[in-house]
Amino acid sequence: MSAAPPIKMRNIGPKSAAWLRQVGLRTQEEIATAGAVDAFMRVKRAGFRPSLNLLYALEGALADCHWQEVPEARRHVLVAQYEAATALLPAPRGRPAAGPVTTTQMSEEETPVFGFLDDPTGDESDD
């Protein structure tokens, strides 16, 4: 069996095309049937780490326009659909759902200092 031909769609580069093939979307028709949000979600669920630019690129490819020309209002709809689809996903197995991120800021007096001897390896010999 030969390798699948590369997806030839506007805005879809080699890396994105490889991700799409690996999630079972090998043709423009398959991507159009899935839609931009579902195609993006498949890539995310497969463990790849696409940015929202892939979502906009898929939408632009389906609308035959450059991804930066996808109207702002449409981008908001796409992101809302993506967030709604993400909310329906089960929590990752074996890991608790992520909690809120906190930032700790330390003053200069509190900042730990990690000093080394003259030799950071701890080998004090001079050879």
Coordinates of C-alpha atoms in Angstrom, one line a residue:
M1 CA 0.0 0.0 0.0
S2 CA 1.5 3.4 -1.0
A3 CA 1.6 6.5 1.1
A4 CA -1.4 8.8 0.9
P5 CA -0.9 11.7 -1.4
P6 CA -0.4 15.0 0.3
I7 CA -3.5 17.1 1.0
K8 CA -3.5 20.0 -1.4
M9 CA -5.5 22.7 0.3
R10 CA -4.9 26.4 0.7
N11 CA -3.4 27.2 4.1
I12 CA -2.6 23.5 4.9
G13 CA 1.2 23.0 5.1
P14 CA 3.1 19.7 5.4
K15 CA 2.9 19.4 9.2
S16 CA -0.8 20.1 9.3
A17 CA -1.5 17.8 6.4
A18 CA 0.4 15.0 8.2
W19 CA -1.6 15.6 11.4
L20 CA -4.9 15.5 9.4
R21 CA -3.8 12.2 7.7
Q22 CA -2.9 10.7 11.0
V23 CA -6.4 11.4 12.3
G24 CA -8.1 9.8 9.2
L25 CA -8.7 13.0 7.2
R26 CA -7.0 12.3 3.9
T27 CA -9.0 14.3 1.4
Q28 CA -10.5 17.7 1.0
E29 CA -13.9 16.1 0.9
E30 CA -13.3 14.3 4.3
I31 CA -12.2 17.6 5.9
A32 CA -15.2 19.4 4.4
T33 CA -17.5 16.7 5.8
A34 CA -16.0 16.9 9.2
G35 CA -15.9 20.7 9.2
A36 CA -13.1 22.9 10.6
V37 CA -14.0 22.5 14.3
D38 CA -14.3 18.7 14.2
A39 CA -11.1 18.3 12.2
F40 CA -9.3 20.6 14.7
M41 CA -10.7 18.6 17.6
R42 CA -9.5 15.3 16.1
V43 CA -6.0 16.7 15.8
K44 CA -6.1 17.9 19.4
R45 CA -7.5 14.6 20.8
A46 CA -4.8 12.7 18.9
G47 CA -2.3 14.4 21.2
F48 CA -0.9 17.0 18.7
R49 CA -0.6 20.6 19.9
P50 CA -2.0 22.8 17.2
S51 CA -2.6 26.5 17.8
L52 CA -5.9 28.2 16.9
N53 CA -4.2 29.1 13.7
L54 CA -4.9 25.6 12.4
L55 CA -8.6 26.1 13.2
Y56 CA -8.6 29.3 11.2
A57 CA -6.5 27.7 8.4
L58 CA -9.0 24.9 8.1
E59 CA -11.9 27.3 7.9
G60 CA -10.0 29.4 5.3
A61 CA -9.2 26.3 3.3
L62 CA -12.9 25.3 3.3
A63 CA -13.9 28.8 2.3
D64 CA -11.1 29.2 -0.2
C65 CA -9.5 32.2 1.5
H66 CA -6.3 32.9 3.3
W67 CA -6.6 32.0 7.0
Q68 CA -6.0 35.7 8.0
E69 CA -9.0 36.7 6.0
V70 CA -11.4 34.6 8.1
P71 CA -13.7 37.4 9.5
E72 CA -13.3 38.2 13.2
A73 CA -16.9 37.3 13.9
R74 CA -16.5 33.9 12.3
R75 CA -13.3 33.3 14.4
H76 CA -15.3 34.0 17.5
V77 CA -18.0 31.5 16.4
L78 CA -15.3 28.9 15.7
V79 CA -13.6 29.4 19.1
A80 CA -17.0 29.2 20.8
Q81 CA -17.7 25.9 19.0
Y82 CA -14.3 24.6 19.9
E83 CA -14.7 25.5 23.5
A84 CA -18.1 23.9 23.6
A85 CA -16.7 20.7 22.1
T86 CA -13.8 20.7 24.5
A87 CA -16.2 21.0 27.5
L88 CA -17.9 17.8 26.4
L89 CA -14.7 15.8 26.5
P90 CA -14.0 13.5 29.5
A91 CA -11.2 14.4 31.8
P92 CA -7.8 12.8 30.8
R93 CA -7.4 9.3 32.3
G94 CA -5.0 8.9 35.1
R95 CA -4.7 12.6 35.6
P96 CA -6.9 15.0 37.5
A97 CA -8.4 17.8 35.6
A98 CA -6.2 20.8 35.6
G99 CA -6.8 23.4 38.3
P100 CA -6.3 27.1 38.1
V101 CA -2.8 28.4 37.5
T102 CA -1.3 30.5 40.2
T103 CA 1.8 32.7 40.0
T104 CA 4.1 33.3 43.0
Q105 CA 6.2 36.4 42.9
M106 CA 9.2 36.7 45.3
S107 CA 11.0 39.8 46.4
E108 CA 14.7 40.0 46.0
E109 CA 15.2 39.2 49.7
E110 CA 13.2 35.9 49.2
T111 CA 14.8 34.8 46.0
P112 CA 16.8 31.6 46.6
V113 CA 20.4 31.8 45.6
F114 CA 22.0 28.7 44.2
G115 CA 25.7 29.2 44.5
F116 CA 28.4 26.9 43.2
L117 CA 32.0 26.5 44.3
D118 CA 34.6 27.5 41.8
D119 CA 33.9 24.2 40.0
P120 CA 30.1 23.5 39.4
T121 CA 30.8 19.8 39.2
G122 CA 31.9 19.7 42.8
D123 CA 35.3 18.2 41.7
E124 CA 37.8 20.3 43.6
S125 CA 40.9 18.8 42.0
D126 CA 43.1 20.9 39.8
D127 CA 43.9 18.3 37.1

